[in-house]
Short mmCIF file of C-alpha atoms in Angstrom, two decimals:
data_model
loop_
_atom_site.label_atom_id
_atom_site.label_comp_id
_atom_site.label_asym_id
_atom_site.label_seq_id
_atom_site.Cartn_x
_atom_site.Cartn_y
_atom_site.Cartn_z
CA MET A 1 10.98 14.22 -8.54
CA GLY A 2 11.16 15.97 -5.48
CA THR A 3 14.96 16.28 -5.63
CA ILE A 4 15.50 17.32 -8.98
CA THR A 5 15.88 20.81 -10.10
CA GLY A 6 13.74 22.95 -11.75
CA GLY A 7 16.10 23.00 -15.13
CA GLU A 8 16.52 19.43 -14.79
CA ALA A 9 12.81 18.74 -14.64
CA ARG A 10 12.41 20.63 -17.79
CA GLN A 11 14.76 18.36 -19.96
CA ILE A 12 14.19 15.12 -18.17
CA LEU A 13 10.13 15.27 -18.06
CA GLU A 14 10.05 16.48 -21.86
CA ALA A 15 10.28 12.80 -22.68
CA ASN A 16 7.12 11.89 -20.92
CA PRO A 17 8.84 9.10 -18.64
CA VAL A 18 6.69 6.96 -16.63
CA ILE A 19 5.82 8.31 -12.78
CA LEU A 20 5.29 6.24 -9.93
CA LEU A 21 2.77 7.90 -7.73
CA PRO A 22 3.33 6.11 -4.17
CA MET A 23 0.65 6.26 -1.38
CA GLY A 24 0.46 4.51 1.90
CA SER A 25 -1.22 5.63 5.36
CA HIS A 26 -0.26 7.02 8.84
CA GLU A 27 -1.75 4.39 11.03
CA ASP A 28 -1.28 1.84 13.78
CA GLN A 29 0.45 -1.22 12.57
CA GLY A 30 1.34 -2.37 15.74
CA PRO A 31 3.14 -1.69 18.85
CA HIS A 32 6.50 -2.68 17.15
CA ALA A 33 6.18 -0.93 13.63
CA PRO A 34 6.28 2.83 12.72
CA MET A 35 2.83 4.30 11.96
CA GLY A 36 4.12 5.68 8.58
CA ASP A 37 3.76 2.61 6.29
CA TYR A 38 3.84 4.91 3.56
CA LEU A 39 7.89 4.68 4.04
CA LEU A 40 7.62 1.30 2.60
CA ALA A 41 5.48 2.08 -0.42
CA GLU A 42 7.93 4.67 -1.17
CA LYS A 43 10.93 2.78 -1.05
CA ILE A 44 9.52 -0.20 -3.12
CA ALA A 45 8.66 2.62 -5.71
CA GLU A 46 12.07 3.97 -5.56
CA LEU A 47 13.55 0.40 -6.17
CA ALA A 48 11.38 -0.46 -9.09
CA ALA A 49 12.21 3.01 -10.44
CA ILE A 50 15.88 2.26 -10.43
CA ARG A 51 15.49 -1.20 -11.95
CA ALA A 52 13.05 -0.33 -14.57
CA THR A 53 15.23 2.73 -15.57
CA LYS A 54 18.49 0.37 -15.86
CA ALA A 55 16.49 -1.76 -17.76
CA GLY A 56 15.91 0.78 -20.34
CA THR A 57 12.46 2.31 -19.07
CA ARG A 58 13.04 5.79 -17.77
CA THR A 59 10.92 6.06 -14.36
CA LEU A 60 10.66 8.55 -12.11
CA VAL A 61 8.89 8.70 -8.46
CA ALA A 62 6.55 11.24 -7.54
CA PRO A 63 6.52 12.61 -3.69
CA VAL A 64 4.85 10.17 -1.61
CA LEU A 65 1.08 10.81 -0.25
CA PRO A 66 1.65 9.47 3.24
CA PHE A 67 -2.06 10.17 4.40
CA GLY A 68 -4.78 7.35 3.46
CA GLY A 69 -8.34 7.13 2.82
CA ALA A 70 -10.23 6.71 6.03
CA ASP A 71 -11.47 3.47 6.82
CA TRP A 72 -11.00 1.28 10.06
CA PHE A 73 -8.35 3.32 11.84
CA GLY A 74 -9.59 6.39 13.29
CA ALA A 75 -9.44 5.31 16.70
CA MET A 76 -5.83 5.35 16.76
CA THR A 77 -4.18 8.37 18.56
CA GLY A 78 -1.94 10.12 16.25
CA GLY A 79 -3.08 8.69 12.85
CA ILE A 80 -3.76 10.81 9.99
CA ALA A 81 -6.33 9.90 7.56
CA ILE A 82 -8.24 11.84 4.56
CA SER A 83 -11.73 11.11 4.00
CA GLN A 84 -12.49 8.96 0.97
CA ALA A 85 -13.99 12.18 -0.69
CA THR A 86 -11.35 14.56 -0.31
CA LEU A 87 -8.63 11.57 -1.28
CA THR A 88 -10.43 10.98 -4.56
CA GLN A 89 -10.29 14.86 -5.44
CA VAL A 90 -6.47 15.01 -4.29
CA ILE A 91 -5.79 11.93 -6.50
CA ALA A 92 -7.74 13.63 -9.38
CA GLU A 93 -5.69 16.97 -8.97
CA MET A 94 -2.28 15.38 -8.75
CA VAL A 95 -3.04 13.56 -11.93
CA GLU A 96 -4.40 16.60 -13.74
CA SER A 97 -1.50 18.52 -12.53
CA LEU A 98 0.88 16.10 -14.46
CA HIS A 99 -1.19 15.63 -17.14
CA ARG A 100 -1.78 19.49 -17.69
CA ASN A 101 2.13 19.38 -18.94
CA GLY A 102 1.90 16.32 -20.71
CA LEU A 103 3.03 13.78 -18.22
CA THR A 104 0.35 11.13 -19.01
CA ARG A 105 2.20 7.97 -18.12
CA ILE A 106 1.25 7.47 -14.26
CA ILE A 107 1.47 4.23 -12.29
CA VAL A 108 -0.07 4.08 -8.68
CA ILE A 109 1.83 2.43 -6.22
CA ASN A 110 -0.73 1.79 -3.43
CA GLY A 111 0.33 0.58 0.22
CA HIS A 112 -3.00 1.31 1.92
CA GLY A 113 -6.57 -0.68 1.79
CA GLY A 114 -8.31 2.39 2.10
CA ASN A 115 -6.86 4.01 -1.08
CA VAL A 116 -8.26 1.64 -3.32
CA GLY A 117 -11.72 3.05 -3.69
CA PRO A 118 -10.42 6.53 -4.35
CA ILE A 119 -7.96 5.33 -6.71
CA ALA A 120 -10.36 3.44 -8.65
CA GLU A 121 -12.91 5.96 -9.01
CA VAL A 122 -10.31 8.58 -10.33
CA ALA A 123 -8.84 5.87 -12.89
CA ARG A 124 -12.45 5.10 -13.84
CA GLU A 125 -13.38 8.71 -14.63
CA LEU A 126 -10.19 9.43 -16.35
CA TYR A 127 -10.59 6.52 -19.04
CA LEU A 128 -14.30 7.31 -19.50
CA ARG A 129 -13.17 10.94 -20.20
CA GLU A 130 -9.94 10.56 -21.87
CA GLN A 131 -9.17 6.88 -22.46
CA ILE A 132 -6.17 7.23 -20.56
CA VAL A 133 -5.27 4.18 -18.16
CA LEU A 134 -4.10 4.92 -14.88
CA PRO A 135 -3.26 1.36 -13.38
CA SER A 136 -2.54 0.85 -9.64
CA LEU A 137 -0.44 -1.85 -7.85
CA TYR A 138 -1.55 -2.84 -4.17
CA LEU A 139 1.54 -3.79 -3.03
CA TRP A 140 0.11 -5.72 -0.03
CA ARG A 141 -2.59 -7.67 -1.76
CA ILE A 142 0.42 -9.05 -4.37
CA GLY A 143 2.34 -9.53 -1.05
CA TYR A 144 -0.03 -11.76 0.31
CA GLY A 145 -0.36 -13.94 -2.42
CA LEU A 146 3.68 -14.12 -2.48
CA LEU A 147 3.99 -15.31 1.00
CA PRO A 148 3.14 -19.17 0.34
CA GLY A 149 5.84 -19.32 -2.43
CA ILE A 150 8.46 -17.92 0.05
CA LEU A 151 7.40 -19.39 3.25
CA GLY A 152 6.68 -22.85 1.86
CA GLY A 153 2.99 -23.33 1.66
CA ALA A 154 -0.41 -21.76 2.50
CA ASP A 155 -0.41 -23.01 6.08
CA LYS A 156 2.86 -21.04 7.01
CA ALA A 157 1.72 -17.91 5.38
CA ALA A 158 -1.64 -18.10 7.14
CA ALA A 159 0.10 -18.02 10.42
CA VAL A 160 2.23 -14.82 9.57
CA ALA A 161 -0.08 -13.17 7.23
CA GLY A 162 -2.03 -10.16 8.69
CA HIS A 163 -2.14 -6.50 9.76
CA GLY A 164 0.76 -6.03 12.01
CA SER A 165 2.40 -9.09 10.53
CA ASP A 166 3.43 -9.75 7.24
CA PRO A 167 3.79 -8.77 4.53
CA LEU A 168 4.85 -5.40 6.40
CA THR A 169 6.49 -6.32 9.30
CA SER A 170 8.91 -8.43 7.43
CA ILE A 171 9.61 -5.98 4.75
CA GLY A 172 10.01 -3.19 7.39
CA LEU A 173 12.65 -5.72 9.21
CA HIS A 174 14.76 -5.48 5.84
CA LEU A 175 14.15 -2.07 4.71
CA PHE A 176 14.20 -0.26 7.97
CA PRO A 177 15.17 -2.32 10.80
CA GLU A 178 16.29 0.54 12.84
CA LEU A 179 12.53 1.84 12.99
CA ILE A 180 11.26 -1.72 14.09
CA ARG A 181 11.06 -2.19 17.62
CA LYS A 182 11.90 -5.80 18.52
CA ASP A 183 11.22 -5.61 22.05
CA LEU A 184 7.61 -4.49 21.23
CA ILE A 185 6.71 -7.34 19.15
CA PRO A 186 3.56 -8.93 20.67
CA GLU A 187 2.36 -12.51 20.43
CA GLY A 188 -0.31 -13.56 17.71
CA LYS A 189 -3.95 -13.73 19.18
CA PRO A 190 -7.25 -14.84 18.02
CA LEU A 191 -9.36 -11.79 16.64
CA LYS A 192 -12.02 -10.64 19.45
CA LYS A 193 -15.65 -10.70 19.41
CA ASP A 194 -18.10 -8.26 18.77
CA PRO A 195 -19.12 -6.68 22.05
CA VAL A 196 -22.94 -5.92 21.31
CA LEU A 197 -23.84 -9.03 19.09
CA ASP A 198 -21.50 -11.71 20.42
CA LEU A 199 -20.35 -12.61 16.94
CA GLN A 200 -16.92 -13.57 16.14
CA PHE A 201 -14.97 -11.22 13.94
CA THR A 202 -13.32 -12.53 10.99
CA GLY A 203 -11.84 -9.54 9.63
CA LEU A 204 -12.23 -5.55 9.34
CA GLY A 205 -15.70 -5.14 8.74
CA THR A 206 -16.84 -8.73 8.92
CA ALA A 207 -18.21 -11.31 11.40
CA SER A 208 -19.49 -14.64 11.37
CA PHE A 209 -22.95 -15.61 12.32
CA GLU A 210 -23.26 -19.76 11.89
CA GLY A 211 -20.56 -19.63 9.71
CA HIS A 212 -21.88 -16.92 7.36
CA GLU A 213 -20.66 -13.59 6.80
CA VAL A 214 -22.00 -10.53 8.56
CA ALA A 215 -21.09 -7.01 7.35
CA MET A 216 -20.15 -5.02 10.75
CA PRO A 217 -19.18 -1.30 11.19
CA ASN A 218 -16.74 -1.66 14.20
CA GLU A 219 -13.06 -0.01 14.20
CA TYR A 220 -9.95 -1.85 14.13
CA ASP A 221 -9.59 -1.50 17.85
CA GLU A 222 -12.69 -3.46 18.88
CA VAL A 223 -11.42 -6.46 16.30
CA TYR A 224 -7.64 -6.62 16.60
CA ASN A 225 -5.00 -6.93 19.31
CA LEU A 226 -2.91 -3.79 19.63
CA GLY A 227 -3.44 -3.27 15.84
CA VAL A 228 -2.63 -6.98 15.12
CA ALA A 229 -4.64 -9.15 13.12
CA LYS A 230 -4.67 -13.03 12.65
CA GLY A 231 -1.28 -13.33 11.82
CA ASP A 232 1.78 -13.98 14.49
CA PRO A 233 4.44 -11.17 14.09
CA ARG A 234 6.77 -12.76 16.26
CA LEU A 235 7.37 -15.05 13.02
CA CYS A 236 8.48 -12.29 10.76
CA SER A 237 11.92 -11.87 9.90
CA ALA A 238 14.23 -9.72 7.54
CA GLU A 239 14.91 -12.85 5.28
CA THR A 240 11.17 -13.07 4.38
CA GLY A 241 11.16 -9.35 4.07
CA ALA A 242 14.03 -9.55 1.73
CA ALA A 243 12.29 -12.19 -0.44
CA LEU A 244 9.28 -10.01 -0.56
CA THR A 245 11.04 -6.91 -1.54
CA GLU A 246 12.86 -8.39 -4.21
CA LYS A 247 9.78 -10.08 -5.67
CA LEU A 248 7.61 -6.61 -5.53
CA THR A 249 10.45 -4.61 -6.89
CA ASP A 250 10.86 -7.23 -9.77
CA ILE A 251 6.97 -7.19 -10.53
CA CYS A 252 6.75 -3.67 -10.33
CA ALA A 253 9.69 -3.19 -12.67
CA ARG A 254 8.55 -5.68 -14.95
CA PHE A 255 5.01 -3.90 -14.92
CA ILE A 256 6.65 -0.88 -15.75
CA ALA A 257 8.28 -1.97 -18.87
CA HIS A 258 5.03 -3.55 -20.22
CA PHE A 259 3.02 -0.35 -19.30
CA ALA A 260 5.82 1.82 -21.17
CA SER A 261 5.73 -0.58 -24.26
CA LYS A 262 1.72 -0.47 -24.64
CA VAL A 263 1.48 3.53 -23.87
CA SER A 264 3.62 5.34 -26.03
CA ALA A 265 5.31 8.57 -24.95
#
């Protein structure tokens, strides 16, 4: 949508095509990966739009929202995040801008966990107010579910899955190999321990006490090693990335067609 002219927009958008709203973040993804992981969400949205359009459902991609909702990554130098309240308002006003001119068939293509809450809040309010569905596909959550089938089992998937590893690093190796610093890929390490309560972290915002989950407030640099979670990024590959990209593109394109068949223009 950012490259069509005003004249083209008046003609193309009159038919109320499906519009994808890609969102990501600008945060630490490990010492080897670009901080702008929004690039991946944007690219997969573009690939899905092309495939859906070729299959008969005209689909456009809105300009990507590159700054994610603030959650655990504020400690990273150079990171840029938006508060949850502000991001909720931004999404609401973006949707309102499109709705004002009759563009009501919108799908969010999300690439950041900190965006989930604001997206859900906007979608819930919109549905209660106007009975309009604003669905969202969280790419990396879907990607985690795809890894066992691609890699040949849950154990192999667990060895490589996590922040700073897969699915993002492999997809990056496939889509943007020139941006991945292979010489800086670190080895995988266990998560750290909380420095105050001496509890083993089990993830962002969680630790274990006698096998029971405890909610914790620590930011990612106290939990991860150089921005990398449990997965070993040395196991990531362009081949895995190609398989993930293909499956994510196909899932998104098929959902676009299903959505368009249920929500009339």
